[in-house]
Amino acid sequence: MRARLSHVTIPVLDQDSAKAFYTEKLGFEVRNDMTIGELRWLTVGPKDEPEVEMVLRKVGPPEYDEETTAHFRDLIAKGVIGVGVLHVENTRATYERLRQAGVTFVQEPVKRPFGTEAVFRDDSGNWFSLNDSRG
């Protein structure tokens, strides 16, 4: 099988707030924002990677019952969901730009064996590793 990743789902607490965070603070662009039945299909992505879409999916019905929704939303808000790694050219410079834009970092840039890493949370509580391959 030959395949490539095109979409990744990020669970969010509020789609409008997430849309503002990802576009205004991270600088991503909106790829889709439409309603399909009860579902709002909202995707964003880095401007220089048009083939990648991040689905900002609100946690709740009809996918989950009320109890599961409450539990999942609680885990997101507590910051226990790691969404992924964003590879950048320069972690320290990107950290400064995002910090000045109001992004909450839980780890400042640190030199690791694989490069420099910083960790931030989105407006829902999901966390991302931000890194480069610089030593």
PDB file of C-alpha atoms in Angstrom:
ATOM      1  CA  MET A   1       0.000   0.000   0.000  1.00  0.00           C
ATOM      2  CA  ARG A   2       1.212   3.461  -0.842  1.00  0.00           C
ATOM      3  CA  ALA A   3      -0.346   6.234   1.195  1.00  0.00           C
ATOM      4  CA  ARG A   4       0.337   9.717   2.490  1.00  0.00           C
ATOM      5  CA  LEU A   5      -1.170  11.506   5.442  1.00  0.00           C
ATOM      6  CA  SER A   6      -3.514  14.267   4.292  1.00  0.00           C
ATOM      7  CA  HIS A   7      -5.670  15.040   7.352  1.00  0.00           C
ATOM      8  CA  VAL A   8      -5.133  14.897  11.091  1.00  0.00           C
ATOM      9  CA  THR A   9      -7.927  15.478  13.608  1.00  0.00           C
ATOM     10  CA  ILE A  10      -7.377  17.810  16.543  1.00  0.00           C
ATOM     11  CA  PRO A  11     -10.089  17.641  19.217  1.00  0.00           C
ATOM     12  CA  VAL A  12     -11.126  21.155  20.274  1.00  0.00           C
ATOM     13  CA  LEU A  13     -13.454  22.601  22.872  1.00  0.00           C
ATOM     14  CA  ASP A  14     -14.746  25.448  20.677  1.00  0.00           C
ATOM     15  CA  GLN A  15     -14.306  25.608  16.905  1.00  0.00           C
ATOM     16  CA  ASP A  16     -14.533  29.397  16.569  1.00  0.00           C
ATOM     17  CA  SER A  17     -11.904  29.913  19.260  1.00  0.00           C
ATOM     18  CA  ALA A  18      -9.693  27.208  17.731  1.00  0.00           C
ATOM     19  CA  LYS A  19     -10.056  28.774  14.288  1.00  0.00           C
ATOM     20  CA  ALA A  20      -8.879  32.123  15.672  1.00  0.00           C
ATOM     21  CA  PHE A  21      -5.961  30.494  17.522  1.00  0.00           C
ATOM     22  CA  TYR A  22      -4.663  28.506  14.559  1.00  0.00           C
ATOM     23  CA  THR A  23      -5.051  31.330  12.033  1.00  0.00           C
ATOM     24  CA  GLU A  24      -4.280  34.450  14.069  1.00  0.00           C
ATOM     25  CA  LYS A  25      -1.612  33.100  16.435  1.00  0.00           C
ATOM     26  CA  LEU A  26       0.003  30.264  14.478  1.00  0.00           C
ATOM     27  CA  GLY A  27      -0.513  31.880  11.068  1.00  0.00           C
ATOM     28  CA  PHE A  28      -2.236  28.903   9.451  1.00  0.00           C
ATOM     29  CA  GLU A  29      -4.882  29.351   6.776  1.00  0.00           C
ATOM     30  CA  VAL A  30      -8.441  28.072   6.698  1.00  0.00           C
ATOM     31  CA  ARG A  31      -8.836  25.311   4.118  1.00  0.00           C
ATOM     32  CA  ASN A  32     -12.502  24.424   4.698  1.00  0.00           C
ATOM     33  CA  ASP A  33     -15.271  25.779   6.889  1.00  0.00           C
ATOM     34  CA  MET A  34     -18.640  24.295   6.029  1.00  0.00           C
ATOM     35  CA  THR A  35     -21.576  22.570   7.630  1.00  0.00           C
ATOM     36  CA  ILE A  36     -22.491  19.042   6.565  1.00  0.00           C
ATOM     37  CA  GLY A  37     -25.676  18.031   8.346  1.00  0.00           C
ATOM     38  CA  GLU A  38     -24.916  18.426  12.071  1.00  0.00           C
ATOM     39  CA  LEU A  39     -21.155  18.487  11.498  1.00  0.00           C
ATOM     40  CA  ARG A  40     -19.038  21.592  11.030  1.00  0.00           C
ATOM     41  CA  TRP A  41     -16.096  20.600   8.830  1.00  0.00           C
ATOM     42  CA  LEU A  42     -13.356  23.077   9.763  1.00  0.00           C
ATOM     43  CA  THR A  43      -9.817  22.524   8.523  1.00  0.00           C
ATOM     44  CA  VAL A  44      -6.679  24.647   8.692  1.00  0.00           C
ATOM     45  CA  GLY A  45      -3.101  24.153   7.630  1.00  0.00           C
ATOM     46  CA  PRO A  46       0.310  25.748   7.265  1.00  0.00           C
ATOM     47  CA  LYS A  47       0.376  28.131   4.300  1.00  0.00           C
ATOM     48  CA  ASP A  48       3.437  26.462   2.773  1.00  0.00           C
ATOM     49  CA  GLU A  49       1.983  22.928   3.025  1.00  0.00           C
ATOM     50  CA  PRO A  50      -1.262  22.921   1.012  1.00  0.00           C
ATOM     51  CA  GLU A  51      -1.531  19.111   1.097  1.00  0.00           C
ATOM     52  CA  VAL A  52      -1.849  18.962   4.907  1.00  0.00           C
ATOM     53  CA  GLU A  53      -5.159  19.703   6.636  1.00  0.00           C
ATOM     54  CA  MET A  54      -5.801  19.780  10.366  1.00  0.00           C
ATOM     55  CA  VAL A  55      -9.428  19.040  11.181  1.00  0.00           C
ATOM     56  CA  LEU A  56     -10.500  21.160  14.163  1.00  0.00           C
ATOM     57  CA  ARG A  57     -13.174  18.816  15.445  1.00  0.00           C
ATOM     58  CA  LYS A  58     -15.459  19.818  18.296  1.00  0.00           C
ATOM     59  CA  VAL A  59     -15.734  17.046  20.853  1.00  0.00           C
ATOM     60  CA  GLY A  60     -19.328  16.025  21.434  1.00  0.00           C
ATOM     61  CA  PRO A  61     -22.505  14.589  19.958  1.00  0.00           C
ATOM     62  CA  PRO A  62     -23.285  12.889  17.673  1.00  0.00           C
ATOM     63  CA  GLU A  63     -19.899  11.098  17.939  1.00  0.00           C
ATOM     64  CA  TYR A  64     -19.877  10.776  21.715  1.00  0.00           C
ATOM     65  CA  ASP A  65     -22.529  10.414  24.393  1.00  0.00           C
ATOM     66  CA  GLU A  66     -22.720  13.079  27.120  1.00  0.00           C
ATOM     67  CA  GLU A  67     -20.600  11.181  29.649  1.00  0.00           C
ATOM     68  CA  THR A  68     -17.825  10.439  27.145  1.00  0.00           C
ATOM     69  CA  THR A  69     -17.958  14.019  25.853  1.00  0.00           C
ATOM     70  CA  ALA A  70     -17.548  15.435  29.365  1.00  0.00           C
ATOM     71  CA  HIS A  71     -14.638  13.094  30.133  1.00  0.00           C
ATOM     72  CA  PHE A  72     -12.851  13.781  26.825  1.00  0.00           C
ATOM     73  CA  ARG A  73     -13.334  17.563  27.124  1.00  0.00           C
ATOM     74  CA  ASP A  74     -11.903  17.387  30.647  1.00  0.00           C
ATOM     75  CA  LEU A  75      -8.784  15.569  29.435  1.00  0.00           C
ATOM     76  CA  ILE A  76      -8.238  18.111  26.642  1.00  0.00           C
ATOM     77  CA  ALA A  77      -8.640  21.074  28.990  1.00  0.00           C
ATOM     78  CA  LYS A  78      -6.180  19.510  31.476  1.00  0.00           C
ATOM     79  CA  GLY A  79      -3.565  19.403  28.729  1.00  0.00           C
ATOM     80  CA  VAL A  80      -2.987  15.655  28.616  1.00  0.00           C
ATOM     81  CA  ILE A  81      -3.564  15.275  24.864  1.00  0.00           C
ATOM     82  CA  GLY A  82      -0.408  15.520  22.761  1.00  0.00           C
ATOM     83  CA  VAL A  83      -1.375  16.243  19.185  1.00  0.00           C
ATOM     84  CA  GLY A  84       1.908  16.099  17.337  1.00  0.00           C
ATOM     85  CA  VAL A  85       5.156  17.698  16.300  1.00  0.00           C
ATOM     86  CA  LEU A  86       5.498  20.836  14.217  1.00  0.00           C
ATOM     87  CA  HIS A  87       8.896  20.909  12.535  1.00  0.00           C
ATOM     88  CA  VAL A  88      10.151  24.459  11.986  1.00  0.00           C
ATOM     89  CA  GLU A  89      13.307  25.957  10.561  1.00  0.00           C
ATOM     90  CA  ASN A  90      14.319  27.664  13.815  1.00  0.00           C
ATOM     91  CA  THR A  91      12.624  26.717  17.097  1.00  0.00           C
ATOM     92  CA  ARG A  92      14.010  29.634  19.097  1.00  0.00           C
ATOM     93  CA  ALA A  93      12.881  32.261  16.571  1.00  0.00           C
ATOM     94  CA  THR A  94       9.475  30.621  16.169  1.00  0.00           C
ATOM     95  CA  TYR A  95       9.118  30.375  19.948  1.00  0.00           C
ATOM     96  CA  GLU A  96       9.722  34.120  20.308  1.00  0.00           C
ATOM     97  CA  ARG A  97       7.261  35.007  17.541  1.00  0.00           C
ATOM     98  CA  LEU A  98       4.527  32.730  18.921  1.00  0.00           C
ATOM     99  CA  ARG A  99       5.124  33.795  22.533  1.00  0.00           C
ATOM    100  CA  GLN A 100       4.730  37.430  21.502  1.00  0.00           C
ATOM    101  CA  ALA A 101       1.499  36.462  19.690  1.00  0.00           C
ATOM    102  CA  GLY A 102       0.129  35.117  22.990  1.00  0.00           C
ATOM    103  CA  VAL A 103       0.752  31.380  22.604  1.00  0.00           C
ATOM    104  CA  THR A 104       1.153  29.570  25.950  1.00  0.00           C
ATOM    105  CA  PHE A 105       4.361  27.578  26.193  1.00  0.00           C
ATOM    106  CA  VAL A 106       4.801  24.857  28.813  1.00  0.00           C
ATOM    107  CA  GLN A 107       8.458  24.380  27.889  1.00  0.00           C
ATOM    108  CA  GLU A 108      10.893  26.973  26.611  1.00  0.00           C
ATOM    109  CA  PRO A 109      13.330  25.909  23.859  1.00  0.00           C
ATOM    110  CA  VAL A 110      15.681  23.187  25.076  1.00  0.00           C
ATOM    111  CA  LYS A 111      18.518  21.497  23.227  1.00  0.00           C
ATOM    112  CA  ARG A 112      17.771  17.781  22.746  1.00  0.00           C
ATOM    113  CA  PRO A 113      19.681  14.994  20.943  1.00  0.00           C
ATOM    114  CA  PHE A 114      17.357  15.428  17.930  1.00  0.00           C
ATOM    115  CA  GLY A 115      17.484  19.257  17.857  1.00  0.00           C
ATOM    116  CA  THR A 116      15.881  22.114  19.740  1.00  0.00           C
ATOM    117  CA  GLU A 117      12.391  21.614  21.181  1.00  0.00           C
ATOM    118  CA  ALA A 118       9.734  23.844  22.767  1.00  0.00           C
ATOM    119  CA  VAL A 119       6.244  22.734  23.821  1.00  0.00           C
ATOM    120  CA  PHE A 120       3.086  24.823  23.582  1.00  0.00           C
ATOM    121  CA  ARG A 121      -0.636  24.387  24.121  1.00  0.00           C
ATOM    122  CA  ASP A 122      -3.428  25.469  21.843  1.00  0.00           C
ATOM    123  CA  ASP A 123      -6.439  27.344  23.194  1.00  0.00           C
ATOM    124  CA  SER A 124      -8.211  24.075  24.086  1.00  0.00           C
ATOM    125  CA  GLY A 125      -5.262  22.591  25.994  1.00  0.00           C
ATOM    126  CA  ASN A 126      -3.803  20.224  23.366  1.00  0.00           C
ATOM    127  CA  TRP A 127      -0.032  20.340  23.302  1.00  0.00           C
ATOM    128  CA  PHE A 128       2.429  20.331  20.423  1.00  0.00           C
ATOM    129  CA  SER A 129       6.160  19.797  20.297  1.00  0.00           C
ATOM    130  CA  LEU A 130       7.788  22.508  18.230  1.00  0.00           C
ATOM    131  CA  ASN A 131      11.219  21.504  16.987  1.00  0.00           C
ATOM    132  CA  ASP A 132      13.977  21.795  14.464  1.00  0.00           C
ATOM    133  CA  SER A 133      16.984  19.637  13.669  1.00  0.00           C
ATOM    134  CA  ARG A 134      19.535  22.163  14.906  1.00  0.00           C
ATOM    135  CA  GLY A 135      21.799  20.799  17.602  1.00  0.00           C
TER     136      GLY A 135
END
